[in-house]
PDB file of C-alpha atoms and ligand atoms in Angstrom:
ATOM      1  CA  MET X  94     -61.342 -27.302  29.041  1.00  0.00           C
ATOM      2  CA  GLY X  95     -64.335 -25.032  28.397  1.00  0.00           C
ATOM      3  CA  LYS X  96     -64.791 -22.898  25.304  1.00  0.00           C
ATOM      4  CA  THR X  97     -63.731 -19.683  27.054  1.00  0.00           C
ATOM      5  CA  ARG X  98     -60.550 -21.301  28.403  1.00  0.00           C
ATOM      6  CA  LYS X  99     -59.646 -22.667  24.932  1.00  0.00           C
ATOM      7  CA  TRP X 100     -60.126 -19.219  23.494  1.00  0.00           C
ATOM      8  CA  LYS X 101     -57.885 -17.707  26.212  1.00  0.00           C
ATOM      9  CA  TRP X 102     -55.141 -20.305  25.602  1.00  0.00           C
ATOM     10  CA  GLY X 103     -55.355 -19.602  21.888  1.00  0.00           C
ATOM     11  CA  LEU X 104     -54.929 -15.901  22.494  1.00  0.00           C
ATOM     12  CA  PHE X 105     -52.006 -16.613  24.846  1.00  0.00           C
ATOM     13  CA  PHE X 106     -50.165 -18.723  22.218  1.00  0.00           C
ATOM     14  CA  ALA X 107     -50.836 -16.171  19.494  1.00  0.00           C
ATOM     15  CA  LEU X 108     -49.335 -13.464  21.703  1.00  0.00           C
ATOM     16  CA  CYS X 109     -46.284 -15.661  22.401  1.00  0.00           C
ATOM     17  CA  LEU X 110     -45.759 -16.165  18.678  1.00  0.00           C
ATOM     18  CA  LEU X 111     -46.053 -12.447  18.009  1.00  0.00           C
ATOM     19  CA  ILE X 112     -43.523 -11.608  20.724  1.00  0.00           C
ATOM     20  CA  THR X 113     -41.107 -14.290  19.494  1.00  0.00           C
ATOM     21  CA  ALA X 114     -41.388 -12.986  15.932  1.00  0.00           C
ATOM     22  CA  ALA X 115     -40.811  -9.414  17.110  1.00  0.00           C
ATOM     23  CA  VAL X 116     -37.728 -10.425  19.122  1.00  0.00           C
ATOM     24  CA  LEU X 117     -36.241 -12.397  16.222  1.00  0.00           C
ATOM     25  CA  ASN X 118     -36.816  -9.510  13.845  1.00  0.00           C
ATOM     26  CA  ASN X 119     -35.257  -6.907  16.106  1.00  0.00           C
ATOM     27  CA  PRO X 120     -31.880  -6.032  14.517  1.00  0.00           C
ATOM     28  CA  VAL X 121     -30.392  -5.196  17.924  1.00  0.00           C
ATOM     29  CA  THR X 122     -30.545  -8.845  18.921  1.00  0.00           C
ATOM     30  CA  LYS X 123     -29.062 -10.041  15.643  1.00  0.00           C
ATOM     31  CA  SER X 124     -25.323 -10.504  15.463  1.00  0.00           C
ATOM     32  CA  PRO X 125     -23.406 -12.360  12.782  1.00  0.00           C
ATOM     33  CA  ILE X 126     -21.206 -13.953  15.424  1.00  0.00           C
ATOM     34  CA  ASP X 127     -22.965 -15.047  18.586  1.00  0.00           C
ATOM     35  CA  GLY X 128     -26.353 -13.368  18.878  1.00  0.00           C
ATOM     36  CA  ALA X 129     -25.080 -10.772  21.352  1.00  0.00           C
ATOM     37  CA  PRO X 130     -26.326  -7.212  20.945  1.00  0.00           C
ATOM     38  CA  GLU X 131     -24.148  -4.873  18.882  1.00  0.00           C
ATOM     39  CA  PRO X 132     -22.116  -2.581  21.131  1.00  0.00           C
ATOM     40  CA  ALA X 133     -23.630   0.889  21.252  1.00  0.00           C
ATOM     41  CA  GLY X 134     -21.656   4.040  20.502  1.00  0.00           C
ATOM     42  CA  THR X 135     -19.168   2.623  17.996  1.00  0.00           C
ATOM     43  CA  PRO X 136     -20.401   3.760  14.602  1.00  0.00           C
ATOM     44  CA  ALA X 137     -18.915   2.036  11.577  1.00  0.00           C
ATOM     45  CA  PRO X 138     -16.127   4.067   9.920  1.00  0.00           C
ATOM     46  CA  GLN X 139     -17.301   6.259   7.080  1.00  0.00           C
ATOM     47  CA  GLY X 140     -15.548   7.898   4.166  1.00  0.00           C
ATOM     48  CA  PRO X 141     -13.927   6.808   0.926  1.00  0.00           C
ATOM     49  CA  LEU X 142     -11.462   4.529   2.757  1.00  0.00           C
ATOM     50  CA  ALA X 143     -14.020   2.796   5.021  1.00  0.00           C
ATOM     51  CA  GLY X 144     -13.131  -0.903   5.136  1.00  0.00           C
ATOM     52  CA  CYS X 145      -9.519  -0.306   4.128  1.00  0.00           C
ATOM     53  CA  ALA X 146      -6.853  -1.403   6.641  1.00  0.00           C
ATOM     54  CA  VAL X 147      -3.526   0.305   5.994  1.00  0.00           C
ATOM     55  CA  CYS X 148      -0.220  -0.588   7.638  1.00  0.00           C
ATOM     56  CA  LEU X 149       2.204   2.364   7.605  1.00  0.00           C
ATOM     57  CA  ASP X 150       5.878   1.704   8.159  1.00  0.00           C
ATOM     58  CA  PRO X 151       8.077   4.695   9.030  1.00  0.00           C
ATOM     59  CA  GLY X 152      11.470   3.361   7.906  1.00  0.00           C
ATOM     60  CA  HIS X 153      14.414   2.906  10.321  1.00  0.00           C
ATOM     61  CA  GLY X 154      14.305   4.147  13.952  1.00  0.00           C
ATOM     62  CA  GLY X 155      16.365   3.880  17.117  1.00  0.00           C
ATOM     63  CA  TYR X 156      20.005   2.938  16.418  1.00  0.00           C
ATOM     64  CA  ASP X 157      19.228   2.933  12.676  1.00  0.00           C
ATOM     65  CA  GLY X 158      18.960   6.534  11.461  1.00  0.00           C
ATOM     66  CA  GLY X 159      18.782   5.656   7.769  1.00  0.00           C
ATOM     67  CA  ALA X 160      20.056   8.397   5.428  1.00  0.00           C
ATOM     68  CA  TYR X 161      21.184  11.768   6.801  1.00  0.00           C
ATOM     69  CA  GLY X 162      20.541  15.264   5.447  1.00  0.00           C
ATOM     70  CA  ARG X 163      23.776  16.203   3.683  1.00  0.00           C
ATOM     71  CA  ASP X 164      23.669  19.752   5.096  1.00  0.00           C
ATOM     72  CA  SER X 165      21.553  19.548   8.260  1.00  0.00           C
ATOM     73  CA  GLY X 166      22.523  16.065   9.433  1.00  0.00           C
ATOM     74  CA  THR X 167      18.829  15.346  10.115  1.00  0.00           C
ATOM     75  CA  PRO X 168      18.285  11.568  10.178  1.00  0.00           C
ATOM     76  CA  GLU X 169      15.825  10.054   7.763  1.00  0.00           C
ATOM     77  CA  LYS X 170      14.140   8.140  10.620  1.00  0.00           C
ATOM     78  CA  GLU X 171      12.747  11.409  12.087  1.00  0.00           C
ATOM     79  CA  LEU X 172      11.307  12.667   8.811  1.00  0.00           C
ATOM     80  CA  ASN X 173       9.864   9.242   7.952  1.00  0.00           C
ATOM     81  CA  LEU X 174       8.000   9.133  11.270  1.00  0.00           C
ATOM     82  CA  ASP X 175       6.695  12.678  10.873  1.00  0.00           C
ATOM     83  CA  VAL X 176       5.336  12.027   7.362  1.00  0.00           C
ATOM     84  CA  ALA X 177       3.825   8.681   8.441  1.00  0.00           C
ATOM     85  CA  LEU X 178       2.021  10.241  11.428  1.00  0.00           C
ATOM     86  CA  ARG X 179       0.617  13.009   9.221  1.00  0.00           C
ATOM     87  CA  LEU X 180      -0.449  10.389   6.666  1.00  0.00           C
ATOM     88  CA  ALA X 181      -2.060   8.230   9.369  1.00  0.00           C
ATOM     89  CA  GLY X 182      -4.201  11.193  10.426  1.00  0.00           C
ATOM     90  CA  LEU X 183      -5.322  11.917   6.875  1.00  0.00           C
ATOM     91  CA  LEU X 184      -6.153   8.268   6.129  1.00  0.00           C
ATOM     92  CA  ARG X 185      -8.142   7.902   9.366  1.00  0.00           C
ATOM     93  CA  GLU X 186     -10.131  11.046   8.521  1.00  0.00           C
ATOM     94  CA  ARG X 187     -11.153   9.259   5.315  1.00  0.00           C
ATOM     95  CA  GLY X 188     -12.312   6.140   7.161  1.00  0.00           C
ATOM     96  CA  ALA X 189      -9.243   3.867   6.946  1.00  0.00           C
ATOM     97  CA  ALA X 190      -8.118   1.662   9.831  1.00  0.00           C
ATOM     98  CA  VAL X 191      -4.442   2.537  10.217  1.00  0.00           C
ATOM     99  CA  THR X 192      -1.697   0.752  12.120  1.00  0.00           C
ATOM    100  CA  LEU X 193       1.899   1.947  12.322  1.00  0.00           C
ATOM    101  CA  THR X 194       4.933  -0.305  12.722  1.00  0.00           C
ATOM    102  CA  ARG X 195       6.381   2.309  15.092  1.00  0.00           C
ATOM    103  CA  GLU X 196       5.109   5.563  16.590  1.00  0.00           C
ATOM    104  CA  THR X 197       8.293   6.573  18.413  1.00  0.00           C
ATOM    105  CA  ASP X 198      12.016   6.684  17.686  1.00  0.00           C
ATOM    106  CA  THR X 199      12.645   2.969  18.168  1.00  0.00           C
ATOM    107  CA  ALA X 200      13.962   0.058  16.171  1.00  0.00           C
ATOM    108  CA  LEU X 201      11.694  -3.006  16.134  1.00  0.00           C
ATOM    109  CA  ALA X 202      14.676  -5.167  17.088  1.00  0.00           C
ATOM    110  CA  ASP X 203      17.621  -3.290  18.546  1.00  0.00           C
ATOM    111  CA  ALA X 204      19.978  -5.880  19.934  1.00  0.00           C
ATOM    112  CA  GLY X 205      21.454  -9.286  19.234  1.00  0.00           C
ATOM    113  CA  GLU X 206      22.282 -11.141  16.070  1.00  0.00           C
ATOM    114  CA  ASN X 207      20.614 -10.215  12.783  1.00  0.00           C
ATOM    115  CA  ARG X 208      18.888  -7.265  14.412  1.00  0.00           C
ATOM    116  CA  LYS X 209      18.312  -5.530  11.066  1.00  0.00           C
ATOM    117  CA  ARG X 210      16.662  -8.611   9.565  1.00  0.00           C
ATOM    118  CA  ARG X 211      14.511  -9.131  12.661  1.00  0.00           C
ATOM    119  CA  ASP X 212      13.561  -5.448  12.618  1.00  0.00           C
ATOM    120  CA  LEU X 213      12.371  -5.775   9.012  1.00  0.00           C
ATOM    121  CA  GLN X 214      10.513  -9.029   9.707  1.00  0.00           C
ATOM    122  CA  ALA X 215       8.667  -7.345  12.600  1.00  0.00           C
ATOM    123  CA  ARG X 216       7.492  -4.680  10.123  1.00  0.00           C
ATOM    124  CA  VAL X 217       6.216  -7.424   7.798  1.00  0.00           C
ATOM    125  CA  ASP X 218       4.471  -9.179  10.697  1.00  0.00           C
ATOM    126  CA  ALA X 219       2.707  -5.931  11.639  1.00  0.00           C
ATOM    127  CA  ALA X 220       0.978  -5.967   8.251  1.00  0.00           C
ATOM    128  CA  ALA X 221      -0.568  -9.423   8.776  1.00  0.00           C
ATOM    129  CA  SER X 222      -4.194  -8.260   8.672  1.00  0.00           C
ATOM    130  CA  ALA X 223      -3.760  -5.157   6.504  1.00  0.00           C
ATOM    131  CA  ASP X 224      -5.057  -4.576   2.975  1.00  0.00           C
ATOM    132  CA  LEU X 225      -2.170  -2.271   2.013  1.00  0.00           C
ATOM    133  CA  PHE X 226       1.390  -1.698   3.230  1.00  0.00           C
ATOM    134  CA  LEU X 227       3.322   1.535   2.719  1.00  0.00           C
ATOM    135  CA  SER X 228       6.896   1.908   3.903  1.00  0.00           C
ATOM    136  CA  ILE X 229       7.966   5.569   4.139  1.00  0.00           C
ATOM    137  CA  HIS X 230      11.596   6.544   3.437  1.00  0.00           C
ATOM    138  CA  MET X 231      13.882   9.371   2.300  1.00  0.00           C
ATOM    139  CA  ASN X 232      16.398   8.734  -0.446  1.00  0.00           C
ATOM    140  CA  GLU X 233      20.069   9.614  -0.872  1.00  0.00           C
ATOM    141  CA  TYR X 234      22.633   9.349  -3.652  1.00  0.00           C
ATOM    142  CA  ARG X 235      26.336  10.047  -3.944  1.00  0.00           C
ATOM    143  CA  THR X 236      25.854  12.863  -6.462  1.00  0.00           C
ATOM    144  CA  ARG X 237      23.725  15.747  -5.273  1.00  0.00           C
ATOM    145  CA  SER X 238      21.844  16.319  -8.511  1.00  0.00           C
ATOM    146  CA  GLN X 239      19.337  13.462  -8.027  1.00  0.00           C
ATOM    147  CA  SER X 240      15.939  14.601  -6.743  1.00  0.00           C
ATOM    148  CA  GLY X 241      12.228  13.805  -6.666  1.00  0.00           C
ATOM    149  CA  PRO X 242       9.945  11.281  -4.989  1.00  0.00           C
ATOM    150  CA  GLN X 243      10.051   7.679  -6.198  1.00  0.00           C
ATOM    151  CA  VAL X 244       7.793   4.733  -5.418  1.00  0.00           C
ATOM    152  CA  PHE X 245       9.027   1.113  -5.518  1.00  0.00           C
ATOM    153  CA  TYR X 246       7.101  -2.149  -5.772  1.00  0.00           C
ATOM    154  CA  ARG X 247       7.976  -5.808  -6.141  1.00  0.00           C
ATOM    155  CA  LYS X 248       8.255  -7.126  -9.673  1.00  0.00           C
ATOM    156  CA  GLY X 249       5.382  -9.431 -10.607  1.00  0.00           C
ATOM    157  CA  GLN X 250       2.891  -8.136  -8.033  1.00  0.00           C
ATOM    158  CA  GLU X 251       0.091  -6.538 -10.010  1.00  0.00           C
ATOM    159  CA  GLY X 252      -1.692  -4.879  -7.073  1.00  0.00           C
ATOM    160  CA  SER X 253       1.588  -3.407  -5.845  1.00  0.00           C
ATOM    161  CA  ARG X 254       2.466  -2.159  -9.340  1.00  0.00           C
ATOM    162  CA  LEU X 255      -0.898  -0.432  -9.648  1.00  0.00           C
ATOM    163  CA  LEU X 256      -0.674   1.111  -6.165  1.00  0.00           C
ATOM    164  CA  ALA X 257       2.879   2.332  -6.867  1.00  0.00           C
ATOM    165  CA  GLY X 258       1.846   3.869 -10.192  1.00  0.00           C
ATOM    166  CA  VAL X 259      -1.116   5.729  -8.692  1.00  0.00           C
ATOM    167  CA  LEU X 260       0.993   6.994  -5.763  1.00  0.00           C
ATOM    168  CA  GLN X 261       3.813   8.112  -8.061  1.00  0.00           C
ATOM    169  CA  GLN X 262       1.375  10.054 -10.248  1.00  0.00           C
ATOM    170  CA  SER X 263      -0.220  11.683  -7.229  1.00  0.00           C
ATOM    171  CA  LEU X 264       3.186  12.724  -5.818  1.00  0.00           C
ATOM    172  CA  ASN X 265       4.331  14.082  -9.183  1.00  0.00           C
ATOM    173  CA  ALA X 266       1.100  16.044  -9.665  1.00  0.00           C
ATOM    174  CA  ALA X 267       1.107  17.518  -6.141  1.00  0.00           C
ATOM    175  CA  LEU X 268       4.813  18.337  -5.787  1.00  0.00           C
ATOM    176  CA  SER X 269       5.844  19.104  -9.404  1.00  0.00           C
ATOM    177  CA  PRO X 270       9.408  17.731  -9.097  1.00  0.00           C
ATOM    178  CA  ALA X 271      11.964  19.126 -11.575  1.00  0.00           C
ATOM    179  CA  ARG X 272      12.410  15.667 -13.119  1.00  0.00           C
ATOM    180  CA  PRO X 273       9.314  13.551 -12.447  1.00  0.00           C
ATOM    181  CA  ARG X 274      10.169   9.894 -11.848  1.00  0.00           C
ATOM    182  CA  SER X 275       8.247   6.724 -12.672  1.00  0.00           C
ATOM    183  CA  ALA X 276       7.368   3.957 -10.237  1.00  0.00           C
ATOM    184  CA  GLN X 277       9.992   1.215 -10.369  1.00  0.00           C
ATOM    185  CA  THR X 278      10.540  -2.346  -9.245  1.00  0.00           C
ATOM    186  CA  GLY X 279      12.805  -2.750  -6.239  1.00  0.00           C
ATOM    187  CA  ASP X 280      14.139  -5.750  -4.354  1.00  0.00           C
ATOM    188  CA  TYR X 281      13.364  -4.821  -0.747  1.00  0.00           C
ATOM    189  CA  TYR X 282      12.923  -7.342   2.071  1.00  0.00           C
ATOM    190  CA  VAL X 283       9.576  -5.927   3.267  1.00  0.00           C
ATOM    191  CA  LEU X 284       8.143  -5.980  -0.270  1.00  0.00           C
ATOM    192  CA  ARG X 285       9.397  -9.530  -0.936  1.00  0.00           C
ATOM    193  CA  GLN X 286       7.721 -10.916   2.175  1.00  0.00           C
ATOM    194  CA  LEU X 287       4.237  -9.479   1.637  1.00  0.00           C
ATOM    195  CA  ALA X 288       1.461 -10.801  -0.612  1.00  0.00           C
ATOM    196  CA  ILE X 289      -0.785  -7.729  -0.164  1.00  0.00           C
ATOM    197  CA  PRO X 290      -0.234  -4.617  -2.314  1.00  0.00           C
ATOM    198  CA  ALA X 291       2.941  -3.167  -0.773  1.00  0.00           C
ATOM    199  CA  VAL X 292       5.118  -0.225  -1.784  1.00  0.00           C
ATOM    200  CA  LEU X 293       8.151   1.646  -0.554  1.00  0.00           C
ATOM    201  CA  VAL X 294       7.824   5.417  -0.945  1.00  0.00           C
ATOM    202  CA  GLU X 295      11.085   7.373  -1.173  1.00  0.00           C
ATOM    203  CA  CYS X 296       9.757  10.869  -0.504  1.00  0.00           C
ATOM    204  CA  GLY X 297      12.800  12.691  -1.871  1.00  0.00           C
ATOM    205  CA  PHE X 298      16.613  12.924  -1.746  1.00  0.00           C
ATOM    206  CA  LEU X 299      18.285  14.102   1.468  1.00  0.00           C
ATOM    207  CA  SER X 300      21.505  14.301  -0.567  1.00  0.00           C
ATOM    208  CA  ASN X 301      20.013  17.071  -2.725  1.00  0.00           C
ATOM    209  CA  ALA X 302      20.413  20.513  -1.112  1.00  0.00           C
ATOM    210  CA  ALA X 303      17.097  21.963  -2.302  1.00  0.00           C
ATOM    211  CA  GLU X 304      15.112  18.837  -1.547  1.00  0.00           C
ATOM    212  CA  GLU X 305      16.646  18.505   1.917  1.00  0.00           C
ATOM    213  CA  GLN X 306      15.465  22.047   2.671  1.00  0.00           C
ATOM    214  CA  LYS X 307      11.961  21.125   1.502  1.00  0.00           C
ATOM    215  CA  MET X 308      11.933  18.023   3.739  1.00  0.00           C
ATOM    216  CA  LEU X 309      12.774  20.156   6.762  1.00  0.00           C
ATOM    217  CA  ASP X 310       9.635  22.265   6.170  1.00  0.00           C
ATOM    218  CA  PRO X 311       6.562  20.853   7.988  1.00  0.00           C
ATOM    219  CA  ASP X 312       4.256  22.330   5.321  1.00  0.00           C
ATOM    220  CA  TYR X 313       6.075  20.372   2.614  1.00  0.00           C
ATOM    221  CA  ARG X 314       5.844  17.171   4.681  1.00  0.00           C
ATOM    222  CA  GLN X 315       2.108  17.786   5.029  1.00  0.00           C
ATOM    223  CA  ARG X 316       1.837  18.147   1.233  1.00  0.00           C
ATOM    224  CA  LEU X 317       3.747  14.880   0.843  1.00  0.00           C
ATOM    225  CA  ALA X 318       1.349  13.123   3.230  1.00  0.00           C
ATOM    226  CA  GLN X 319      -1.630  14.655   1.419  1.00  0.00           C
ATOM    227  CA  ALA X 320      -0.384  13.433  -1.962  1.00  0.00           C
ATOM    228  CA  ILE X 321       0.134   9.907  -0.638  1.00  0.00           C
ATOM    229  CA  ALA X 322      -3.319   9.892   1.019  1.00  0.00           C
ATOM    230  CA  ASP X 323      -4.911  11.050  -2.248  1.00  0.00           C
ATOM    231  CA  GLY X 324      -3.115   8.229  -4.071  1.00  0.00           C
ATOM    232  CA  VAL X 325      -4.287   5.609  -1.575  1.00  0.00           C
ATOM    233  CA  GLU X 326      -7.855   6.864  -1.949  1.00  0.00           C
ATOM    234  CA  GLU X 327      -7.629   6.728  -5.737  1.00  0.00           C
ATOM    235  CA  TYR X 328      -6.219   3.209  -5.626  1.00  0.00           C
ATOM    236  CA  TRP X 329      -8.933   1.999  -3.243  1.00  0.00           C
ATOM    237  CA  ALA X 330     -11.650   3.328  -5.526  1.00  0.00           C
ATOM    238  CA  LEU X 331     -10.433   1.083  -8.353  1.00  0.00           C
ATOM    239  CA  ALA X 332     -12.072  -2.230  -9.188  1.00  0.00           C
ATOM    240  CA  PRO X 333     -11.946  -4.914  -6.441  1.00  0.00           C
ATOM    241  CA  GLU X 334     -10.059  -7.320  -8.675  1.00  0.00           C
ATOM    242  CA  HIS X 335      -7.038  -5.037  -8.335  1.00  0.00           C
ATOM    243  CA  LYS X 336      -7.086  -5.394  -4.550  1.00  0.00           C
ATOM    244  CA  GLN X 337      -5.198  -8.668  -4.685  1.00  0.00           C
TER     245      GLN X 337
HETATM  246 ZN1   ZN G 165      15.370   4.471   4.280  1.00  0.00          ZN
END
């Protein structure tokens, strides 16, 4: 090999090295999983809830109407779904990844033995990869004087207690109920089965005449959804050690 040829080979190898280095450094070819290029056109979610996966559970559905408006006869299941869909929209706008246990008027198990238990377990299963779980309900009581939103969590779950407290405060501040309630522990199947922060939000009492009228107003349901979304955002902004 003459001098000129050696020089040419040297230049060739140097160029190869440069190209290899450039290819390895190109972020488009880097992927944490398999080296495949990142898909174009799917920007990462942005907003205060980016990275937060929320499972929303509109209570009841299908054969199971839940509570009924004492005056209007409106089933709880309809109002729960409406509030949850409004809330899903607000949370997505803020960057959250939202799944719903149902998006139509259906039970998650509507036939056979133990259908109620299987329905509830399906709601728990839907939250498998979520960071937070919120079950949306409307309350009722035998006397008509009881009113106001109330958030429940499972005793002993610190993340759930914190989430419930923040949500309760947000609901009280936004809706100014006549007698503001405090978040309370409650023994509900869906809360017992979940290890992630999980709460059950009773938006108000369908057995109370004034509150039933409020629930029938879409603007009030939007305010409810807004208050819950604000609470979720506030909770998510807290220190990571609270996100059990
Ligand atoms: Zn209910």
